[in-house]
mmCIF file of C-alpha atoms in Angstrom:
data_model
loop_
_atom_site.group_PDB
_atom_site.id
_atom_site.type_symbol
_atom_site.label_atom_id
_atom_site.label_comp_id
_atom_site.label_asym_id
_atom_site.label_seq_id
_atom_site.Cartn_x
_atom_site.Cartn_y
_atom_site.Cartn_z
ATOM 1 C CA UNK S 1 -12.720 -9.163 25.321
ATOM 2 C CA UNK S 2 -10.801 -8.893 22.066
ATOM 3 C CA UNK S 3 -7.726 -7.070 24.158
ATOM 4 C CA UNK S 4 -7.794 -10.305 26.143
ATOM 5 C CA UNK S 5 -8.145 -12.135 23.377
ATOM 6 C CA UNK S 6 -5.157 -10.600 21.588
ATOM 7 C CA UNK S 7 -2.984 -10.300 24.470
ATOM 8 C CA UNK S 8 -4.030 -13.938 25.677
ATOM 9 C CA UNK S 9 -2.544 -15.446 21.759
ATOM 10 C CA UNK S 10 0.326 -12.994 21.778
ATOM 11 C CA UNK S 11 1.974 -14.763 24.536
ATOM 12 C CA UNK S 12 1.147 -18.304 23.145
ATOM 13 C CA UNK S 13 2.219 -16.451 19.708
ATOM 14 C CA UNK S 14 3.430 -19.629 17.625
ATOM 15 C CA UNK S 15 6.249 -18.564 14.620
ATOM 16 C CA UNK S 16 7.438 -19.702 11.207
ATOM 17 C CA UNK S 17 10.751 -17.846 11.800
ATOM 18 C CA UNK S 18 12.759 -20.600 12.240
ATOM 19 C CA UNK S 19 11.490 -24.339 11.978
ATOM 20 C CA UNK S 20 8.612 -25.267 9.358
ATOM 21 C CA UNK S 21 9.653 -28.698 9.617
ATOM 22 C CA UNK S 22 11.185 -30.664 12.417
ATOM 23 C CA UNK S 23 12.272 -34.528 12.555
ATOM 24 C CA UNK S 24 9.780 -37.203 11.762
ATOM 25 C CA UNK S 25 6.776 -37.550 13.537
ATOM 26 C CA UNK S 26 7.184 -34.846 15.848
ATOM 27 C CA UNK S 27 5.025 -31.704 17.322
ATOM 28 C CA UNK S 28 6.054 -28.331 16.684
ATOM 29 C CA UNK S 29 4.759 -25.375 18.088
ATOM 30 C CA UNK S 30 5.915 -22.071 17.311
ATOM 31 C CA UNK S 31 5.351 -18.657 18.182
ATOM 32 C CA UNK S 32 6.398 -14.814 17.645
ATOM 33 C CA UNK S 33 4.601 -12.097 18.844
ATOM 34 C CA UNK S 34 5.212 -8.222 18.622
ATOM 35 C CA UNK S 35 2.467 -5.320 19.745
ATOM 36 C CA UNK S 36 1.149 -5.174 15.577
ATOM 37 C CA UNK S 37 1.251 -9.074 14.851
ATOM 38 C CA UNK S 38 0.878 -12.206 16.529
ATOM 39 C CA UNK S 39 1.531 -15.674 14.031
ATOM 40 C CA UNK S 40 1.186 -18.904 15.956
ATOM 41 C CA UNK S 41 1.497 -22.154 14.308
ATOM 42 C CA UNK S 42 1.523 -25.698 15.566
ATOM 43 C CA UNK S 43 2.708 -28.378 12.840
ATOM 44 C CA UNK S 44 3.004 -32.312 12.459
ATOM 45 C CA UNK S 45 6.179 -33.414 10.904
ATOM 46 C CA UNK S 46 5.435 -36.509 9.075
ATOM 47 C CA UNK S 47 9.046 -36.542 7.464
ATOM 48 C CA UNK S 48 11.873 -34.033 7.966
ATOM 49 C CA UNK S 49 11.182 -32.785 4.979
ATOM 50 C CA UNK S 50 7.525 -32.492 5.236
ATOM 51 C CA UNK S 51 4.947 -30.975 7.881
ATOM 52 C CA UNK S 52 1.373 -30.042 7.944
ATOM 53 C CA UNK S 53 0.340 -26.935 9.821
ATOM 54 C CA UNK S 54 -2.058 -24.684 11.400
ATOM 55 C CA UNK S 55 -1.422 -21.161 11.294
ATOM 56 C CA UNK S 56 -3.178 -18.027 13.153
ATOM 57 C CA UNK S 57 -2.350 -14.441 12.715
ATOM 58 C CA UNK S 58 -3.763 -11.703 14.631
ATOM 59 C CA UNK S 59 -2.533 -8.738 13.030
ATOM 60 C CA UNK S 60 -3.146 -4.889 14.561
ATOM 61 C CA UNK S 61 -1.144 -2.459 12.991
ATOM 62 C CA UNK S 62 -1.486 0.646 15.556
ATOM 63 C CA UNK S 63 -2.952 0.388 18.814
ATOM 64 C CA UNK S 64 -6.102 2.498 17.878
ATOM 65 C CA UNK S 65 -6.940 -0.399 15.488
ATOM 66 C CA UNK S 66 -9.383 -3.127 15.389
ATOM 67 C CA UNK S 67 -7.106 -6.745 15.498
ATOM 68 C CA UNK S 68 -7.644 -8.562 12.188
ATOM 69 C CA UNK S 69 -6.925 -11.835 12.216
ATOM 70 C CA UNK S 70 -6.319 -14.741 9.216
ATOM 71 C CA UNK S 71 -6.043 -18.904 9.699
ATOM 72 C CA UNK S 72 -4.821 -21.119 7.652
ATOM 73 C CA UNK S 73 -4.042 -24.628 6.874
ATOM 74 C CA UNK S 74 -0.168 -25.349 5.475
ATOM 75 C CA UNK S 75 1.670 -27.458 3.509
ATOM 76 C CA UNK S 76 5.909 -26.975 4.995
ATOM 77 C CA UNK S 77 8.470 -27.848 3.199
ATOM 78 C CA UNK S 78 12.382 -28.280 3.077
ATOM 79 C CA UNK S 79 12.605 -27.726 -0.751
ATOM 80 C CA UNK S 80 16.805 -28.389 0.066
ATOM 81 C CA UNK S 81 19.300 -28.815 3.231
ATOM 82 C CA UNK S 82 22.503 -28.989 2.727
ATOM 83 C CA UNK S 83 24.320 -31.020 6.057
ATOM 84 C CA UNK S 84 27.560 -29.897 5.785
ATOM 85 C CA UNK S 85 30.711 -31.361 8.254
ATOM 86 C CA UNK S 86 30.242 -27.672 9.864
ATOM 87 C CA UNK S 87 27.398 -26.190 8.959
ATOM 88 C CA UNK S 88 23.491 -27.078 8.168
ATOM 89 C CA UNK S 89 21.868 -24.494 5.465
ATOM 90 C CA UNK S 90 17.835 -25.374 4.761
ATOM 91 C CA UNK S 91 15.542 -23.613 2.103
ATOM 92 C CA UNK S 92 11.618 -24.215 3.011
ATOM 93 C CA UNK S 93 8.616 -23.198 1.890
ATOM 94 C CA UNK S 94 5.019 -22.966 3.074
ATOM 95 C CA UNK S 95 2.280 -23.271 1.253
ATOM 96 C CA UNK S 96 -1.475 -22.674 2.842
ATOM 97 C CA UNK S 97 -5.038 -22.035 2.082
ATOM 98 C CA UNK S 98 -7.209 -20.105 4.408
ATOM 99 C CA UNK S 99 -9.249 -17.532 5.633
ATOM 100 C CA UNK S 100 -8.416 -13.623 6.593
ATOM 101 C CA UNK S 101 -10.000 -10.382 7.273
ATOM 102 C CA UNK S 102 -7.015 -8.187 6.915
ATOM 103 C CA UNK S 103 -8.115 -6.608 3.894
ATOM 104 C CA UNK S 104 -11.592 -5.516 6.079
ATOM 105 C CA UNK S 105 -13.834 -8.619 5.107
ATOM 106 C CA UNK S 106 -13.668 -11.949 5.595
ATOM 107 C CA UNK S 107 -12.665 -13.633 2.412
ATOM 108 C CA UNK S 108 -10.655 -16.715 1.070
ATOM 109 C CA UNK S 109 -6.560 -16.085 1.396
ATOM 110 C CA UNK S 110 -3.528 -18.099 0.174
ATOM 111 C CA UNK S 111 -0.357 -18.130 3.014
ATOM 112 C CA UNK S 112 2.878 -18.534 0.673
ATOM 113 C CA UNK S 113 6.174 -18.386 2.775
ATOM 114 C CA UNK S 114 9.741 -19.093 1.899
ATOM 115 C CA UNK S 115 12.873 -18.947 4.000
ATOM 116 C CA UNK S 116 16.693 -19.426 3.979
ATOM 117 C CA UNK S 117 18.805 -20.203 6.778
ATOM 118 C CA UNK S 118 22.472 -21.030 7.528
ATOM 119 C CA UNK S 119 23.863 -21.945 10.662
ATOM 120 C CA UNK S 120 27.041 -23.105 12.130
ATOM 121 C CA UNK S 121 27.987 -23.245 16.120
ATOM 122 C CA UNK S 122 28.798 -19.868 16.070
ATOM 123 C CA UNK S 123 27.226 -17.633 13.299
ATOM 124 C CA UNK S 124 23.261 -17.896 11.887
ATOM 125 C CA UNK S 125 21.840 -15.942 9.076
ATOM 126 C CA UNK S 126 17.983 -16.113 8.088
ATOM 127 C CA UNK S 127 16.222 -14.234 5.066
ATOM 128 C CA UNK S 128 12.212 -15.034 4.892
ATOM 129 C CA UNK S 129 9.423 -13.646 3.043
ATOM 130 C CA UNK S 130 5.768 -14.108 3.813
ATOM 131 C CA UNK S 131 3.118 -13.087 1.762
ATOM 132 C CA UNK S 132 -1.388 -13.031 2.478
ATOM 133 C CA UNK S 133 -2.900 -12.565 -0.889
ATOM 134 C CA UNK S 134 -6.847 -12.527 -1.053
ATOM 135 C CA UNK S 135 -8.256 -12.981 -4.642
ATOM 136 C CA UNK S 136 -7.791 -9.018 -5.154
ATOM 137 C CA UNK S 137 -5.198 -7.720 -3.257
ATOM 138 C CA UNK S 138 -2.076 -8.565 -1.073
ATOM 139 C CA UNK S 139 -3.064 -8.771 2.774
ATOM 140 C CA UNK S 140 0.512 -8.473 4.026
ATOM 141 C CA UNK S 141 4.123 -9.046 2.606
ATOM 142 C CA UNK S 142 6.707 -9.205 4.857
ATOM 143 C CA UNK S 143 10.413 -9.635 4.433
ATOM 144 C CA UNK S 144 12.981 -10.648 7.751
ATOM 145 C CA UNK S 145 16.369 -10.380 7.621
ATOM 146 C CA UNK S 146 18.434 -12.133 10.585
ATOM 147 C CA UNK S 147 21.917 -12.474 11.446
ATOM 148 C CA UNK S 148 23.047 -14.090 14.939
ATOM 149 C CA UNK S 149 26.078 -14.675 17.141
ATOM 150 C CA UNK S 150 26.577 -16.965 20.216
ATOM 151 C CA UNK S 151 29.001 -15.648 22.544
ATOM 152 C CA UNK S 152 30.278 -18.962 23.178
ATOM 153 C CA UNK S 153 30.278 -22.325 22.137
ATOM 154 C CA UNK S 154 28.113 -24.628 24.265
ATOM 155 C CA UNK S 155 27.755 -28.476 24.325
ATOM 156 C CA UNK S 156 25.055 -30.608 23.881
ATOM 157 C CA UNK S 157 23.928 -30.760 27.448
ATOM 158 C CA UNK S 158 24.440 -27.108 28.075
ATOM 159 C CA UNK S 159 22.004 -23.917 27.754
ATOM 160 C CA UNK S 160 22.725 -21.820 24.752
ATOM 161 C CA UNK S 161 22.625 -18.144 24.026
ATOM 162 C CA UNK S 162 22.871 -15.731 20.984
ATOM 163 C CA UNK S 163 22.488 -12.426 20.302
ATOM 164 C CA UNK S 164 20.531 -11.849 16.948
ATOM 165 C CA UNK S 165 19.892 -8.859 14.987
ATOM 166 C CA UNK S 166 16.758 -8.774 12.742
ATOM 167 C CA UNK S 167 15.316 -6.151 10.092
ATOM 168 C CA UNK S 168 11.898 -6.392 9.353
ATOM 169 C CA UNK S 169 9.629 -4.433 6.872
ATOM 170 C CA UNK S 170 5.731 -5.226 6.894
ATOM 171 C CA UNK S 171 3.455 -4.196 4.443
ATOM 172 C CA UNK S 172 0.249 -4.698 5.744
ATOM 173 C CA UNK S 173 -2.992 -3.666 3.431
ATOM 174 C CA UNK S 174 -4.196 -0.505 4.039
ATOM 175 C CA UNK S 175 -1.354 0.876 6.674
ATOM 176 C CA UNK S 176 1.409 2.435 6.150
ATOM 177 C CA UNK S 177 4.292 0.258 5.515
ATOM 178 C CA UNK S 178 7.055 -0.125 8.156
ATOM 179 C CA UNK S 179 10.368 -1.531 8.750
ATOM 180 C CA UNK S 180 12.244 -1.959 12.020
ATOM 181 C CA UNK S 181 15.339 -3.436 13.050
ATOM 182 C CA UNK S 182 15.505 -5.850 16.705
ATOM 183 C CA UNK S 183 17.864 -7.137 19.010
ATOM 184 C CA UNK S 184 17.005 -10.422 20.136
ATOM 185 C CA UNK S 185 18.264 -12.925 23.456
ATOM 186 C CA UNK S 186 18.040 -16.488 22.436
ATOM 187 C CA UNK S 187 18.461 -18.732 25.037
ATOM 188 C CA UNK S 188 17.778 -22.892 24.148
ATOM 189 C CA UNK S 189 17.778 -25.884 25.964
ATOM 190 C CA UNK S 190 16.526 -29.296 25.341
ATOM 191 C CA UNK S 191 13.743 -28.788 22.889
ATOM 192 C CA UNK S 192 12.962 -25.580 24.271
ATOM 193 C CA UNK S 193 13.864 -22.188 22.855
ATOM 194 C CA UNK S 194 12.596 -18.491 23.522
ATOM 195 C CA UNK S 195 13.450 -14.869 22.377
ATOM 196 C CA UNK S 196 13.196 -11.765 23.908
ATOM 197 C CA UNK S 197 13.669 -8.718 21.687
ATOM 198 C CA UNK S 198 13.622 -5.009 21.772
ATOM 199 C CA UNK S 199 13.101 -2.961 18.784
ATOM 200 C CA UNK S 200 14.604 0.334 17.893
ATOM 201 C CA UNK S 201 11.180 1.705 17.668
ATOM 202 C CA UNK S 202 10.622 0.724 21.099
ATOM 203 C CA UNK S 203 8.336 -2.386 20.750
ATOM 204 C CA UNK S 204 9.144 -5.427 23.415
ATOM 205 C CA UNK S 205 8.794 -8.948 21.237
ATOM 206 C CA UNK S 206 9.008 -12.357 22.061
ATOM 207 C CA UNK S 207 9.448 -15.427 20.074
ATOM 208 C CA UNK S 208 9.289 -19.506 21.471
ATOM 209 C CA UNK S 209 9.709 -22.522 19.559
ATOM 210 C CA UNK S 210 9.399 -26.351 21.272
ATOM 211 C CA UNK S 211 9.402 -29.379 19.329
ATOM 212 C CA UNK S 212 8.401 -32.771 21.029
ATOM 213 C CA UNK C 1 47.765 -61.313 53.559
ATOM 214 C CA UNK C 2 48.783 -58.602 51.181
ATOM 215 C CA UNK C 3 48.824 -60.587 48.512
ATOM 216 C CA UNK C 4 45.323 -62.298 49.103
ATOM 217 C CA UNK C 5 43.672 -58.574 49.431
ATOM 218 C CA UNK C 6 45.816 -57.628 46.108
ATOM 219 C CA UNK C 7 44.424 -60.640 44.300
ATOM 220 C CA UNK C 8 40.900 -60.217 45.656
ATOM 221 C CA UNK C 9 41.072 -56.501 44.199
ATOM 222 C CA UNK C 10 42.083 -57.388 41.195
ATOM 223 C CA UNK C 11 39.396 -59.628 40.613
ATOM 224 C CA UNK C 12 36.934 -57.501 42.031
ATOM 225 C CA UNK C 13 37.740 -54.630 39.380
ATOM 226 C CA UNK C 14 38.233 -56.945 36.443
ATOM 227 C CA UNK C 15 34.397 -58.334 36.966
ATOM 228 C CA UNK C 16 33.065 -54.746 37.428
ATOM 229 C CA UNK C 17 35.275 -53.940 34.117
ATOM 230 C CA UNK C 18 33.750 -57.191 32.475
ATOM 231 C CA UNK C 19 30.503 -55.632 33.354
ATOM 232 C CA UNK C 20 30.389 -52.792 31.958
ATOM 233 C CA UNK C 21 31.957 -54.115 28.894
ATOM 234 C CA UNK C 22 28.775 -55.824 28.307
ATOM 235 C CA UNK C 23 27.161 -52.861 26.654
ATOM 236 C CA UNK C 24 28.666 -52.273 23.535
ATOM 237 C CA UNK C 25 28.860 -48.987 21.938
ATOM 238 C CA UNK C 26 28.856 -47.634 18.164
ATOM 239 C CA UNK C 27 30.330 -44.039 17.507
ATOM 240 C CA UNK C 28 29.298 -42.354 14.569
ATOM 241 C CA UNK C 29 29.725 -38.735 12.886
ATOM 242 C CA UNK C 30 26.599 -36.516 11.751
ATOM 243 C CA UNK C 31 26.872 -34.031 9.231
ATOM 244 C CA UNK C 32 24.782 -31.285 9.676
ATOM 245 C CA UNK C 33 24.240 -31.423 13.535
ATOM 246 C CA UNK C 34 25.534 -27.855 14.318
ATOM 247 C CA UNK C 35 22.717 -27.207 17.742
ATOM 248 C CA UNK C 36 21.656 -29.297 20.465
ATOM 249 C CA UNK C 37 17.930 -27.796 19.919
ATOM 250 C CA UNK C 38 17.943 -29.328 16.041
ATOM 251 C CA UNK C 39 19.961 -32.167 17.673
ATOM 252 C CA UNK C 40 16.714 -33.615 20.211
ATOM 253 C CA UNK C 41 15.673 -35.789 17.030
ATOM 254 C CA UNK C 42 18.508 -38.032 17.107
ATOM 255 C CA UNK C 43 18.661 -38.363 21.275
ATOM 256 C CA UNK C 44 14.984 -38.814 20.720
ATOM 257 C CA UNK C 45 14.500 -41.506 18.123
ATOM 258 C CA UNK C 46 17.793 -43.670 19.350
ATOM 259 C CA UNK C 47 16.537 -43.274 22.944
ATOM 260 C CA UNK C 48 13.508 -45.489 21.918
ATOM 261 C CA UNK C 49 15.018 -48.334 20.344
ATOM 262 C CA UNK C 50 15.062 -51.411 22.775
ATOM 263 C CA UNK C 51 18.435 -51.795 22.014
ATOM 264 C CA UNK C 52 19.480 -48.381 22.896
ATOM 265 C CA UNK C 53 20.760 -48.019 26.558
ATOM 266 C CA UNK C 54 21.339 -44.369 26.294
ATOM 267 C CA UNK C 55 22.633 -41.876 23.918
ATOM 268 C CA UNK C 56 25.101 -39.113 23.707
ATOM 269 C CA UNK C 57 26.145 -36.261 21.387
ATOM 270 C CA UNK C 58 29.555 -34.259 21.164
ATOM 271 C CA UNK C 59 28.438 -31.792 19.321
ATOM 272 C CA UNK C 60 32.512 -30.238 19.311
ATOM 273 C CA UNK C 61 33.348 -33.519 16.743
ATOM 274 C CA UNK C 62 29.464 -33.914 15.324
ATOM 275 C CA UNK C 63 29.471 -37.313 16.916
ATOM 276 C CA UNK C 64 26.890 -39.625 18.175
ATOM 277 C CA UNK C 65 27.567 -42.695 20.611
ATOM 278 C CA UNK C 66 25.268 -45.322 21.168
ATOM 279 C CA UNK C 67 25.102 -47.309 24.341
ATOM 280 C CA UNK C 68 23.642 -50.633 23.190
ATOM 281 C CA UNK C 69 21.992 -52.541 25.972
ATOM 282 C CA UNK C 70 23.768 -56.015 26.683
ATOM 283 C CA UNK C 71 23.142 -58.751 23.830
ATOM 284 C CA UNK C 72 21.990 -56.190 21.590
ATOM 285 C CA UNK C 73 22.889 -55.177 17.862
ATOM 286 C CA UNK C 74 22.049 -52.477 15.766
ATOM 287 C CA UNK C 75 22.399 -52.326 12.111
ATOM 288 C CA UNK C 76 24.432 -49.658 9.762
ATOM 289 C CA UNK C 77 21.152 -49.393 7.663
ATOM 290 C CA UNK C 78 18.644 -48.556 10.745
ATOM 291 C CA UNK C 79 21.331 -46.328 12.468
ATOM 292 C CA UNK C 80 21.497 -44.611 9.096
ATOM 293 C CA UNK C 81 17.752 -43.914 8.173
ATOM 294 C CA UNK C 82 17.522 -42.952 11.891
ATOM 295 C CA UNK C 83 19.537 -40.136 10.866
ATOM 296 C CA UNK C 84 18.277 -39.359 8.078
ATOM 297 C CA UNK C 85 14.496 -39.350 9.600
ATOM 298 C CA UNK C 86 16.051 -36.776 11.570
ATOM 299 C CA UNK C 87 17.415 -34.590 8.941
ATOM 300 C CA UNK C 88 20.765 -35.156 8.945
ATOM 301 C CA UNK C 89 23.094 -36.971 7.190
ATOM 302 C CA UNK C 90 25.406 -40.277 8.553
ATOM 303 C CA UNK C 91 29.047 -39.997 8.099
ATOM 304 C CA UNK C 92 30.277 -43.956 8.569
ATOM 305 C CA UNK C 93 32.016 -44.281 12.158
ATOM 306 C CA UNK C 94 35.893 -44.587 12.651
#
């Protein structure tokens, strides 16, 4: 039941990797999803500098282990954006309170996230770091490292594609630390957007963001 | 009889120009609006107004025109806090 459970979330996997905050009063709902960790989220944007949001990782390092999992409430925030006549560069935080029973029990857990990103119509570079810390210990750090290119220049109307490159090392409590490195699709349209990625290690992932 | 279907042409196409000169428009730049996925905020929030007919985006020059339905105004102020509510900034129109 728990496979389902895990496989069922992975593919509604929601993700902080690339919009915390989105214009006022909108929906967000984000996802990323890999074979070890599943984050969805779903925020409320009650300015564009400020959301609210709900956050739930399922987190199973190797395949032989049981899925731990960790919720949490959020504050998001766009500490600074800079809109430039070229270019838009953002620096957000997020800020939650929580439960999580990565460490092995259930206990209370803080969710602190920050993120860079730069972006013009051709070139995108993103540097996050996410940390779970239970009153003892430190449930999972993780540090992503992005840099994209679109292949062409689309307009406003039209579907979009990049090719990204991401680095990624996890240290999750009590496994051994890891890093990989992933080549991501992006296609967007609309309000939609989706990811499908291929690790060097040989894990498939796939990331979706909509905002309404 | 030339002439009549000449003049009967011409004022045939001047009243369909006069109509759709009746919606105004208002062209605008937008710093900061480098994707059409981060862009949905503006088409969204103009698209509501009642005195938004439609609304479209180039992203090539960052620019945003507003089809105003006819009679209707819209204010520098509210176009600009649109914007902004959007998160991005208003560059004055040319």
């Amino acid at each position: 039941m728990k496979k389902i459970f895990f496989f069922l979330t992975s593919f509604i996997a929601l993700d902080v990797q690339a919009h915390p905050v989105s214009f006022q009063d909108s929906m967000g709902i984000m996802g990323y999803h890999n074979p070890k960790m599943s984050h969805l989220q779903l925020n409320y944007s009650w300015k564009y500098w400020l959301a609210t949001g709900l956050h739930h990782f399922s987190i199973r390092p190797r395949s032989q282990d049981k899925v731990k999992n960790a919720n949490f409430f959020s504050t998001n925030l766009v500490l600074k954006r800079w809109n430039g006549s070229n270019y838009q560069a953002n620096l957000y935080t997020i800020l939650g309170a929580g439960r999580s029973d990565i460490s092995g029990s259930t206990q209370d857990a803080g969710l602190g996230v920050f993120q860079f990103d730069i972006e013009d119509r051709k070139y995108y570079f993103l540097t996050k770091y996410a940390h779970i810390q239970n009153p003892d210990d430190a449930e999972l750090k993780q540090t992503t490292v992005r840099i994209g290119l679109a292949p062409y220049v689309g307009g406003f109307d039209d579907i979009h594609s990049w090719f990204i490159l991401e680095w990624q090392k996890n240290n999750i409590i009590n496994s051994k630390v890891d890093e990989d490195v992933t080549s991501y699709l992006r296609f967007f349209y609309e309000n939609v957007l989706f990811e499908i990625g291929y690790s060097f290690d040989g894990n498939a992932k796939f990331n979706y963001i909509t905002h309404f | 009889m030339k002439k009549i279907i000449t003049i009967l042409t011409l004022v045939f196409l001047s009243n369909t120009t006069l109509a759709k000169d009746n919606s105004s428009k208002i062209l605008f730049k937008v710093n900061g609006m480098v994707c059409s996925f981060c862009a949905q905020g503006i088409t969204k929030k103009f698209n509501k107004m009642d005195e938004v007919k439609s609304t479209k985006v180039n992203l090539d020059k960052m620019e945003v025109t507003l089809i105003l339905n006819r009679g209707k105004k819209l204010g520098k102020e509210k176009i600009k806090s649109t914007v902004e509510e959007a998160g991005f900034k208003y560059v004055e129109g040319k």
